[in-house]
CSV table of C-alpha atoms in Angstrom, one decimal:
chain,number,residue,atom,x,y,z
A,1,UNK,CA,151.4,99.0,-50.9
A,2,UNK,CA,151.5,99.7,-54.6
A,3,UNK,CA,154.2,97.4,-55.7
A,4,UNK,CA,154.2,93.7,-54.7
A,5,UNK,CA,155.6,93.6,-51.2
A,6,UNK,CA,156.6,90.1,-50.4
A,7,UNK,CA,155.6,89.6,-46.8
A,8,UNK,CA,156.1,86.5,-44.8
A,9,UNK,CA,152.4,85.8,-45.1
A,10,UNK,CA,152.4,85.8,-48.8
A,11,UNK,CA,155.4,83.7,-48.9
A,12,UNK,CA,153.8,81.1,-46.6
A,13,UNK,CA,150.6,80.9,-48.7
A,14,UNK,CA,152.7,80.7,-51.9
A,15,UNK,CA,154.8,77.8,-50.5
A,16,UNK,CA,151.7,76.0,-49.2
A,17,UNK,CA,150.1,76.1,-52.6
A,18,UNK,CA,153.2,74.7,-54.2
A,19,UNK,CA,153.7,71.8,-51.8
A,20,UNK,CA,152.3,68.7,-53.3
A,21,UNK,CA,153.1,65.1,-52.6
A,22,UNK,CA,156.3,64.2,-54.2
A,23,UNK,CA,155.3,62.8,-57.6
A,24,UNK,CA,158.1,61.3,-59.5
A,25,UNK,CA,158.4,60.0,-63.0
A,26,UNK,CA,159.0,56.4,-63.4
A,27,UNK,CA,162.3,55.8,-65.0
A,28,UNK,CA,164.3,52.7,-65.8
A,29,UNK,CA,167.9,52.6,-64.9
A,30,UNK,CA,170.5,50.1,-66.1
A,31,UNK,CA,173.4,49.1,-63.8
A,32,UNK,CA,176.2,47.2,-65.4
A,33,UNK,CA,179.3,45.9,-63.6
A,34,UNK,CA,181.1,44.9,-66.8
A,35,UNK,CA,181.7,41.4,-65.4
A,36,UNK,CA,178.4,39.9,-66.4
A,37,UNK,CA,175.9,41.5,-64.1
A,38,UNK,CA,173.5,43.7,-65.8
A,39,UNK,CA,170.4,44.8,-63.9
A,40,UNK,CA,167.5,46.9,-65.1
A,41,UNK,CA,165.6,48.6,-62.4
A,42,UNK,CA,162.3,50.6,-62.6
A,43,UNK,CA,162.2,53.3,-60.1
A,44,UNK,CA,161.1,56.8,-59.5
A,45,UNK,CA,162.8,60.1,-60.1
A,46,UNK,CA,162.4,61.1,-56.5
A,47,UNK,CA,163.9,57.9,-55.1
A,48,UNK,CA,167.2,58.3,-53.4
A,49,UNK,CA,170.3,56.4,-54.5
A,50,UNK,CA,170.0,54.4,-51.3
A,51,UNK,CA,166.5,53.2,-52.4
A,52,UNK,CA,167.9,52.4,-55.8
A,53,UNK,CA,170.6,50.3,-54.2
A,54,UNK,CA,168.0,48.4,-52.1
A,55,UNK,CA,166.1,47.6,-55.3
A,56,UNK,CA,169.2,46.5,-57.1
A,57,UNK,CA,170.2,44.3,-54.1
A,58,UNK,CA,166.8,42.7,-54.1
A,59,UNK,CA,167.1,41.8,-57.7
A,60,UNK,CA,170.7,40.8,-57.6
A,61,UNK,CA,171.0,39.0,-54.4
A,62,UNK,CA,173.8,40.9,-52.8
A,63,UNK,CA,173.5,43.2,-49.9
A,64,UNK,CA,172.6,46.8,-50.4
A,65,UNK,CA,175.6,48.0,-48.4
A,66,UNK,CA,178.0,46.2,-50.7
A,67,UNK,CA,176.9,48.1,-53.8
A,68,UNK,CA,178.6,51.2,-55.1
A,69,UNK,CA,177.1,53.2,-58.1
A,70,UNK,CA,179.4,55.4,-60.0
A,71,UNK,CA,179.6,57.4,-63.2
A,72,UNK,CA,183.3,57.6,-64.2
A,73,UNK,CA,184.8,58.8,-60.9
A,74,UNK,CA,181.7,60.3,-59.4
A,75,UNK,CA,180.6,58.0,-56.6
A,76,UNK,CA,176.9,58.5,-56.1
A,77,UNK,CA,175.9,59.3,-52.5
A,78,UNK,CA,173.1,57.5,-50.8
A,79,UNK,CA,171.0,60.4,-49.6
A,80,UNK,CA,170.6,62.3,-52.9
A,81,UNK,CA,167.7,61.6,-55.3
A,82,UNK,CA,168.1,60.5,-58.8
A,83,UNK,CA,166.5,63.6,-60.0
A,84,UNK,CA,169.1,65.7,-58.4
A,85,UNK,CA,171.8,63.7,-60.0
A,86,UNK,CA,170.0,64.2,-63.3
A,87,UNK,CA,169.8,60.5,-63.9
A,88,UNK,CA,167.3,60.0,-66.7
A,89,UNK,CA,165.5,57.0,-68.0
A,90,UNK,CA,167.5,54.5,-69.8
A,91,UNK,CA,170.8,55.8,-68.4
A,92,UNK,CA,173.5,53.3,-67.6
A,93,UNK,CA,175.3,53.5,-64.3
A,94,UNK,CA,178.5,51.6,-63.3
A,95,UNK,CA,178.1,49.0,-60.7
A,96,UNK,CA,180.9,48.5,-58.3
A,97,UNK,CA,181.3,46.7,-55.0
A,98,UNK,CA,182.4,48.0,-51.7
B,1,UNK,CA,205.4,41.2,-47.3
B,2,UNK,CA,203.9,43.0,-44.4
B,3,UNK,CA,200.5,41.6,-45.2
B,4,UNK,CA,201.3,38.0,-44.9
B,5,UNK,CA,199.7,36.1,-42.0
B,6,UNK,CA,202.0,34.9,-39.3
B,7,UNK,CA,203.3,31.5,-40.6
B,8,UNK,CA,202.8,30.0,-37.2
B,9,UNK,CA,199.1,30.9,-37.2
B,10,UNK,CA,196.5,28.3,-37.4
B,11,UNK,CA,193.9,28.3,-40.1
B,12,UNK,CA,190.5,29.4,-39.0
B,13,UNK,CA,187.4,27.8,-40.4
B,14,UNK,CA,189.6,26.1,-43.0
B,15,UNK,CA,191.2,29.2,-44.4
B,16,UNK,CA,193.8,31.8,-43.9
B,17,UNK,CA,192.5,33.9,-40.9
B,18,UNK,CA,192.8,37.1,-42.9
B,19,UNK,CA,190.3,35.7,-45.4
B,20,UNK,CA,187.6,36.1,-42.9
B,21,UNK,CA,187.5,39.7,-44.1
B,22,UNK,CA,186.4,40.0,-47.7
B,23,UNK,CA,188.8,40.8,-50.5
B,24,UNK,CA,187.6,44.3,-51.2
B,25,UNK,CA,187.6,45.3,-47.6
B,26,UNK,CA,190.9,43.7,-47.0
B,27,UNK,CA,192.6,45.6,-49.8
B,28,UNK,CA,191.1,48.8,-48.6
B,29,UNK,CA,192.6,48.2,-45.1
B,30,UNK,CA,196.0,47.4,-46.6
B,31,UNK,CA,196.0,50.7,-48.5
B,32,UNK,CA,194.8,52.7,-45.5
B,33,UNK,CA,197.4,55.0,-43.8
B,34,UNK,CA,196.5,53.9,-40.3
B,35,UNK,CA,197.4,50.4,-41.3
B,36,UNK,CA,200.6,51.4,-42.9
B,37,UNK,CA,201.8,53.7,-40.2
B,38,UNK,CA,200.5,52.4,-37.0
B,39,UNK,CA,199.9,48.8,-37.5
B,40,UNK,CA,203.3,47.9,-38.9
B,41,UNK,CA,205.1,45.4,-36.8
B,42,UNK,CA,202.6,45.3,-34.0
B,43,UNK,CA,202.8,42.5,-31.5
B,44,UNK,CA,200.3,41.5,-29.0
B,45,UNK,CA,201.6,43.9,-26.4
B,46,UNK,CA,201.9,46.9,-28.6
B,47,UNK,CA,198.5,46.1,-30.0
B,48,UNK,CA,197.0,46.6,-26.6
B,49,UNK,CA,198.4,50.1,-26.5
B,50,UNK,CA,196.9,50.9,-29.9
B,51,UNK,CA,193.6,49.4,-28.8
B,52,UNK,CA,193.5,51.6,-25.7
B,53,UNK,CA,193.7,54.6,-28.0
B,54,UNK,CA,190.5,53.7,-29.9
B,55,UNK,CA,187.6,55.9,-29.4
B,56,UNK,CA,185.0,54.6,-31.8
B,57,UNK,CA,184.1,51.5,-33.6
B,58,UNK,CA,182.6,50.9,-37.0
B,59,UNK,CA,183.0,49.4,-40.4
B,60,UNK,CA,183.6,51.5,-43.4
B,61,UNK,CA,182.4,55.0,-44.0
B,62,UNK,CA,182.3,57.6,-46.7
B,63,UNK,CA,181.8,57.5,-50.4
B,64,UNK,CA,184.9,55.4,-51.1
B,65,UNK,CA,184.4,53.4,-47.9
B,66,UNK,CA,187.4,54.0,-45.8
B,67,UNK,CA,187.9,51.6,-43.0
B,68,UNK,CA,188.0,52.7,-39.4
B,69,UNK,CA,191.0,52.2,-37.1
B,70,UNK,CA,188.9,49.6,-35.3
B,71,UNK,CA,188.7,47.6,-38.5
B,72,UNK,CA,192.5,47.9,-39.0
B,73,UNK,CA,193.1,46.5,-35.5
B,74,UNK,CA,190.7,43.6,-36.1
B,75,UNK,CA,192.7,42.9,-39.2
B,76,UNK,CA,196.0,43.0,-37.3
B,77,UNK,CA,194.7,40.6,-34.7
B,78,UNK,CA,193.7,38.2,-37.4
B,79,UNK,CA,197.1,38.6,-38.9
B,80,UNK,CA,199.2,38.0,-35.7
B,81,UNK,CA,196.6,35.7,-34.1
B,82,UNK,CA,197.1,36.3,-30.4
B,83,UNK,CA,196.6,33.5,-27.9
B,84,UNK,CA,193.2,32.8,-26.5
B,85,UNK,CA,194.3,33.9,-23.0
B,86,UNK,CA,195.2,37.3,-24.4
B,87,UNK,CA,191.9,37.6,-26.1
B,88,UNK,CA,190.0,36.6,-22.9
B,89,UNK,CA,192.1,39.2,-21.0
B,90,UNK,CA,190.9,41.8,-23.5
B,91,UNK,CA,187.3,40.8,-22.9
B,92,UNK,CA,187.7,40.6,-19.1
B,93,UNK,CA,189.3,44.0,-18.6
B,94,UNK,CA,186.8,46.5,-17.2
B,95,UNK,CA,188.7,49.7,-17.8
B,96,UNK,CA,188.8,50.1,-21.5
B,97,UNK,CA,185.5,49.4,-23.2
B,98,UNK,CA,186.9,49.5,-26.8
B,99,UNK,CA,189.5,47.0,-25.9
B,100,UNK,CA,186.7,44.8,-24.6
B,101,UNK,CA,184.7,45.2,-27.7
B,102,UNK,CA,187.7,44.5,-29.9
B,103,UNK,CA,188.4,41.3,-28.0
B,104,UNK,CA,184.8,40.3,-28.2
B,105,UNK,CA,184.7,40.9,-32.0
B,106,UNK,CA,187.8,39.0,-32.6
B,107,UNK,CA,186.5,36.1,-30.5
B,108,UNK,CA,183.3,36.1,-32.4
B,109,UNK,CA,185.2,35.8,-35.6
B,110,UNK,CA,187.7,33.1,-34.5
B,111,UNK,CA,186.3,31.3,-31.5
B,112,UNK,CA,184.4,28.1,-31.2
B,113,UNK,CA,180.6,28.2,-30.6
B,114,UNK,CA,180.9,27.3,-27.0
B,115,UNK,CA,183.6,29.9,-26.4
B,116,UNK,CA,181.6,32.6,-28.1
B,117,UNK,CA,178.5,32.1,-25.9
B,118,UNK,CA,180.6,31.6,-22.8
B,119,UNK,CA,182.6,34.7,-23.0
B,120,UNK,CA,180.3,37.0,-24.8
B,121,UNK,CA,177.2,36.5,-22.7
B,122,UNK,CA,178.6,38.1,-19.5
B,123,UNK,CA,179.1,41.2,-21.6
B,124,UNK,CA,175.4,41.6,-21.8
B,125,UNK,CA,175.6,43.2,-18.4
B,126,UNK,CA,177.9,45.9,-19.5
B,127,UNK,CA,175.7,49.0,-20.3
B,128,UNK,CA,178.4,51.4,-21.2
B,129,UNK,CA,178.0,53.7,-24.2
B,130,UNK,CA,179.9,53.3,-27.4
B,131,UNK,CA,180.5,55.6,-30.3
B,132,UNK,CA,179.8,54.0,-33.6
B,133,UNK,CA,180.7,55.4,-37.0
B,134,UNK,CA,178.0,55.0,-39.5
B,135,UNK,CA,178.3,54.5,-43.3
B,136,UNK,CA,177.8,58.1,-44.1
B,137,UNK,CA,180.5,59.3,-41.7
B,138,UNK,CA,178.3,60.4,-38.8
B,139,UNK,CA,178.6,59.0,-35.3
B,140,UNK,CA,175.8,57.2,-33.5
B,141,UNK,CA,175.3,56.1,-30.0
B,142,UNK,CA,175.2,52.5,-29.1
B,143,UNK,CA,175.9,50.4,-26.0
B,144,UNK,CA,178.1,47.4,-25.3
B,145,UNK,CA,175.2,45.1,-24.7
B,146,UNK,CA,173.5,46.1,-27.9
B,147,UNK,CA,176.7,45.4,-29.8
B,148,UNK,CA,177.1,42.0,-28.2
B,149,UNK,CA,173.5,41.2,-29.1
B,150,UNK,CA,174.2,42.1,-32.7
B,151,UNK,CA,177.3,39.9,-32.7
B,152,UNK,CA,175.3,36.9,-31.3
B,153,UNK,CA,172.2,37.2,-33.3
B,154,UNK,CA,172.9,38.9,-36.6
B,155,UNK,CA,175.2,37.5,-39.3
B,156,UNK,CA,176.7,40.8,-40.4
B,157,UNK,CA,178.4,43.5,-38.3
B,158,UNK,CA,180.9,46.2,-39.0
B,159,UNK,CA,181.0,45.3,-42.7
B,160,UNK,CA,182.3,41.8,-41.9
B,161,UNK,CA,180.2,38.7,-42.5
B,162,UNK,CA,180.3,36.9,-39.2
B,163,UNK,CA,180.9,33.2,-39.4
B,164,UNK,CA,177.9,31.0,-38.6
B,165,UNK,CA,177.7,29.7,-35.1
B,166,UNK,CA,175.2,27.1,-33.8
B,167,UNK,CA,172.1,28.3,-32.1
B,168,UNK,CA,172.2,28.3,-28.4
B,169,UNK,CA,169.4,25.7,-27.9
B,170,UNK,CA,171.4,23.3,-30.1
B,171,UNK,CA,174.3,23.5,-27.8
B,172,UNK,CA,172.1,23.3,-24.7
B,173,UNK,CA,170.4,20.1,-26.0
B,174,UNK,CA,173.9,18.7,-26.7
B,175,UNK,CA,174.7,19.4,-23.1
B,176,UNK,CA,177.8,21.4,-24.0
B,177,UNK,CA,176.2,24.6,-22.6
B,178,UNK,CA,174.2,25.4,-19.6
B,179,UNK,CA,170.8,27.0,-20.1
B,180,UNK,CA,171.1,30.7,-19.9
B,181,UNK,CA,170.9,32.4,-16.6
B,182,UNK,CA,170.1,36.0,-16.8
B,183,UNK,CA,171.3,38.5,-14.3
B,184,UNK,CA,167.7,39.7,-13.9
B,185,UNK,CA,166.5,36.3,-12.9
B,186,UNK,CA,166.5,37.1,-9.2
B,187,UNK,CA,164.5,40.2,-9.7
B,188,UNK,CA,162.0,38.3,-11.8
B,189,UNK,CA,161.6,35.6,-9.1
B,190,UNK,CA,160.9,38.2,-6.5
B,191,UNK,CA,158.1,39.7,-8.5
B,192,UNK,CA,156.7,36.3,-9.4
B,193,UNK,CA,156.4,35.5,-5.7
B,194,UNK,CA,154.6,38.8,-5.0
B,195,UNK,CA,152.2,38.0,-7.9
B,196,UNK,CA,151.6,34.6,-6.6
B,197,UNK,CA,150.4,36.0,-3.3
B,198,UNK,CA,148.1,38.3,-5.0
B,199,UNK,CA,146.6,35.7,-7.2
B,200,UNK,CA,146.1,33.0,-4.5
B,201,UNK,CA,142.9,34.8,-3.4
B,202,UNK,CA,141.7,35.0,-7.0
B,203,UNK,CA,142.7,31.5,-7.7
B,204,UNK,CA,140.5,30.0,-4.9
B,205,UNK,CA,137.4,31.2,-6.7
B,206,UNK,CA,138.0,29.5,-10.0
B,207,UNK,CA,139.0,26.0,-8.8
B,208,UNK,CA,138.4,23.2,-11.1
B,209,UNK,CA,138.0,25.0,-14.4
B,210,UNK,CA,141.5,26.2,-14.1
B,211,UNK,CA,142.8,22.6,-13.9
B,212,UNK,CA,141.1,21.6,-17.1
B,213,UNK,CA,142.6,24.5,-18.9
B,214,UNK,CA,146.0,23.7,-17.5
B,215,UNK,CA,145.9,20.2,-18.7
B,216,UNK,CA,144.6,21.0,-22.1
B,217,UNK,CA,147.4,23.5,-22.9
B,218,UNK,CA,149.8,22.5,-25.6
B,219,UNK,CA,153.5,22.1,-24.6
B,220,UNK,CA,155.5,25.1,-25.1
B,221,UNK,CA,157.8,25.6,-28.1
B,222,UNK,CA,161.5,25.7,-27.7
B,223,UNK,CA,163.0,29.1,-27.7
B,224,UNK,CA,166.6,30.0,-27.9
B,225,UNK,CA,166.6,33.7,-26.9
B,226,UNK,CA,165.6,35.2,-23.6
B,227,UNK,CA,165.1,38.5,-25.4
B,228,UNK,CA,162.2,37.2,-27.4
B,229,UNK,CA,160.6,35.9,-24.2
B,230,UNK,CA,161.0,39.2,-22.5
B,231,UNK,CA,159.7,41.2,-25.3
B,232,UNK,CA,156.7,38.9,-25.5
B,233,UNK,CA,156.1,39.5,-21.9
B,234,UNK,CA,156.4,43.2,-22.1
B,235,UNK,CA,154.3,43.4,-25.2
B,236,UNK,CA,151.4,41.6,-23.5
B,237,UNK,CA,149.3,44.4,-22.1
B,238,UNK,CA,147.5,42.3,-19.7
B,239,UNK,CA,150.6,41.1,-18.1
B,240,UNK,CA,151.8,44.6,-17.5
B,241,UNK,CA,148.5,45.7,-16.2
B,242,UNK,CA,148.2,42.7,-13.9
B,243,UNK,CA,151.6,43.3,-12.4
B,244,UNK,CA,151.1,47.0,-11.9
B,245,UNK,CA,147.8,46.8,-10.3
B,246,UNK,CA,148.4,43.7,-8.2
B,247,UNK,CA,151.3,45.2,-6.5
B,248,UNK,CA,150.2,48.7,-5.8
B,249,UNK,CA,146.4,48.7,-5.3
B,250,UNK,CA,144.0,47.1,-3.0
B,251,UNK,CA,143.2,43.6,-4.0
B,252,UNK,CA,139.4,43.8,-4.0
B,253,UNK,CA,139.4,47.0,-6.0
B,254,UNK,CA,141.9,45.4,-8.3
B,255,UNK,CA,139.7,42.4,-9.0
B,256,UNK,CA,136.6,44.6,-9.6
B,257,UNK,CA,138.5,46.7,-12.0
B,258,UNK,CA,140.0,43.8,-13.8
B,259,UNK,CA,136.6,42.2,-14.1
B,260,UNK,CA,135.0,45.3,-15.6
B,261,UNK,CA,137.9,45.8,-17.9
B,262,UNK,CA,137.8,42.3,-19.2
B,263,UNK,CA,134.1,42.5,-19.6
B,264,UNK,CA,134.2,45.6,-21.8
B,265,UNK,CA,136.9,44.0,-23.9
B,266,UNK,CA,135.1,40.7,-24.1
B,267,UNK,CA,131.9,42.2,-25.1
B,268,UNK,CA,133.6,43.6,-28.1
B,269,UNK,CA,135.3,40.3,-28.9
B,270,UNK,CA,132.8,37.6,-27.9
B,271,UNK,CA,129.6,39.1,-26.6
B,272,UNK,CA,129.1,36.0,-24.5
B,273,UNK,CA,129.1,35.4,-20.8
B,274,UNK,CA,130.8,32.1,-20.9
B,275,UNK,CA,133.6,33.3,-23.0
B,276,UNK,CA,134.1,36.3,-20.7
B,277,UNK,CA,134.5,34.1,-17.6
B,278,UNK,CA,136.8,31.7,-19.4
B,279,UNK,CA,138.8,34.6,-20.6
B,280,UNK,CA,139.2,35.9,-17.0
B,281,UNK,CA,140.0,32.5,-15.7
B,282,UNK,CA,142.5,31.9,-18.4
B,283,UNK,CA,144.3,35.1,-17.7
B,284,UNK,CA,144.5,34.4,-14.0
B,285,UNK,CA,145.6,30.8,-14.5
B,286,UNK,CA,148.3,32.0,-16.9
B,287,UNK,CA,149.8,34.3,-14.3
B,288,UNK,CA,149.5,31.7,-11.6
B,289,UNK,CA,151.1,29.0,-13.7
B,290,UNK,CA,153.9,31.3,-14.6
B,291,UNK,CA,154.9,31.5,-11.0
B,292,UNK,CA,154.6,27.8,-10.4
B,293,UNK,CA,157.4,26.5,-12.6
B,294,UNK,CA,160.8,27.4,-11.5
B,295,UNK,CA,162.4,27.0,-14.9
B,296,UNK,CA,162.2,30.4,-16.6
B,297,UNK,CA,162.3,28.8,-20.0
B,298,UNK,CA,159.2,26.7,-19.5
B,299,UNK,CA,157.5,29.7,-18.0
B,300,UNK,CA,158.3,31.8,-21.0
B,301,UNK,CA,157.2,29.0,-23.4
B,302,UNK,CA,154.0,28.4,-21.7
B,303,UNK,CA,153.2,32.0,-21.6
B,304,UNK,CA,153.9,32.3,-25.3
B,305,UNK,CA,151.8,29.3,-26.0
B,306,UNK,CA,148.9,30.5,-23.9
B,307,UNK,CA,149.2,34.0,-25.4
B,308,UNK,CA,148.9,32.4,-28.8
B,309,UNK,CA,146.2,30.0,-27.8
B,310,UNK,CA,144.1,32.7,-26.3
B,311,UNK,CA,144.0,34.5,-29.6
B,312,UNK,CA,143.4,31.3,-31.5
B,313,UNK,CA,140.5,30.3,-29.3
B,314,UNK,CA,139.1,33.8,-29.7
B,315,UNK,CA,138.3,32.9,-33.2
B,316,UNK,CA,136.2,29.9,-32.3
B,317,UNK,CA,133.1,31.6,-31.1
B,318,UNK,CA,132.9,33.3,-34.5
B,319,UNK,CA,133.1,30.1,-36.3
B,320,UNK,CA,130.2,28.7,-34.3
B,321,UNK,CA,127.7,31.1,-35.7
B,322,UNK,CA,127.9,30.3,-39.3
B,323,UNK,CA,125.9,33.2,-40.7
B,324,UNK,CA,127.9,35.8,-38.9
B,325,UNK,CA,131.2,34.0,-39.4
B,326,UNK,CA,131.0,33.6,-43.1
B,327,UNK,CA,129.9,37.2,-43.6
B,328,UNK,CA,132.8,38.5,-41.5
B,329,UNK,CA,135.3,36.3,-43.3
B,330,UNK,CA,134.1,37.5,-46.7
B,331,UNK,CA,134.3,41.2,-45.7
B,332,UNK,CA,137.8,40.5,-44.4
B,333,UNK,CA,138.8,39.0,-47.7
B,334,UNK,CA,137.4,41.9,-49.6
B,335,UNK,CA,139.4,44.3,-47.4
B,336,UNK,CA,142.6,42.4,-48.1
B,337,UNK,CA,142.0,42.5,-51.8
B,338,UNK,CA,141.4,46.2,-51.7
B,339,UNK,CA,144.6,46.7,-49.8
B,340,UNK,CA,146.6,44.8,-52.4
B,341,UNK,CA,145.3,47.0,-55.1
B,342,UNK,CA,146.5,50.1,-53.3
B,343,UNK,CA,149.9,48.6,-53.1
B,344,UNK,CA,150.2,48.4,-56.9
B,345,UNK,CA,151.2,44.8,-56.9
B,346,UNK,CA,148.1,44.1,-59.0
B,347,UNK,CA,149.3,46.0,-61.9
B,348,UNK,CA,148.5,44.4,-65.3
B,349,UNK,CA,152.1,44.7,-66.5
B,350,UNK,CA,154.0,41.9,-64.7
B,351,UNK,CA,157.2,43.8,-64.7
B,352,UNK,CA,155.8,46.7,-62.9
B,353,UNK,CA,153.9,44.4,-60.5
B,354,UNK,CA,157.1,42.7,-59.7
B,355,UNK,CA,158.8,46.0,-59.0
B,356,UNK,CA,156.0,47.2,-56.8
B,357,UNK,CA,156.2,44.0,-54.9
B,358,UNK,CA,159.8,44.5,-54.2
B,359,UNK,CA,159.2,48.2,-53.3
B,360,UNK,CA,156.5,47.2,-50.9
B,361,UNK,CA,158.7,44.7,-49.2
B,362,UNK,CA,161.4,47.4,-48.8
B,363,UNK,CA,158.9,49.9,-47.5
B,364,UNK,CA,158.9,52.2,-50.5
B,365,UNK,CA,155.8,53.6,-52.2
B,366,UNK,CA,154.7,51.9,-55.4
B,367,UNK,CA,155.6,53.3,-58.7
B,368,UNK,CA,153.5,56.1,-60.0
B,369,UNK,CA,151.3,54.7,-62.8
């Protein structure tokens, strides 16, 4: 047992020590539909796109299901977090409707 | 050319029937291959064949929101506008559940209020399973009666905004519709009768006090949905407990147990003998009075009213003792204030407070400070 043997036990304890509550950074995202609607939303890194859409819908007055967020031709999917899409603070997203 | 509505078709709710579907969804349907290939030149008869081939329902799905074949067929029906008899045939047929659901959906969009309630309510008794395609492309399980419930109560289904229809009680008060008779009504009446027998013995003890309570009750509020009534009923623990025990166990044992149970509960709530007895009497009178009235609606309303009144009157003993009452109210207020702070809606920055308020209403955690 000279070298570091990674046993299942060590992996488990390592993982346990790393698991913290998901703490995201607060970022502000701008959604623009180029037709007059511009919405600034404060949200967290770890929020999903679905949550972002709900926040936008609450501010805008449409339904969350009607909103589509894009960046050029990449349509953002509802279940992926902003962090994973690398959406940073101040970034502008395109707002389309379904 | 192929997308023009039949020129002989009537306008629905003051507009081209195809306009019931929103512009964006409409153009998506027109561009869809199912529409172009299968729905070209369909008539009412050939539409039936296509409808029989359906195996799922749903709105739009996927990242670019493709419409389902169900949507395309709804659109086709709006375009050709079949006769009402044909639509009713769709709904009445028992063999193909998706044809039924298609007919029901179309009727909900285009029919008058009376028609909608008249033809859709019998479908509450259909318990068959349906496959529904969700927004992310997965399938989920639903049932025919769940879908009909959605059509009759919500204002948005399958990505189409359903036109507004009058509430049921409005139509009932106009006299254009009969009060709703549920298929479970006979079962309920049987159980009411059994309960009445059980409670007669108990009722004899209480005598005059019951009558005073009966008179002083406030008239029930109008309710338009049986569902709410039923859920109220089932949510009421005591009702369930009463029913279960009254039917199965020995009556004396039942009464003893009930008394003990109420006593323990009441000691926590009131700590007073008088309140305890009143509580017991109230509960019994409620179940008795429920069986008295034949009209289910009144029954449900009264029960709801009593249920509420019981809780309301439960506050009164606290108010009587001023010292205890005020102290309790203060501690309650403090607790509420503390809860608000956890929510983050008390943030000094009004923008963040606003965001946190929206997040709390959506069920998300507040922003990290």
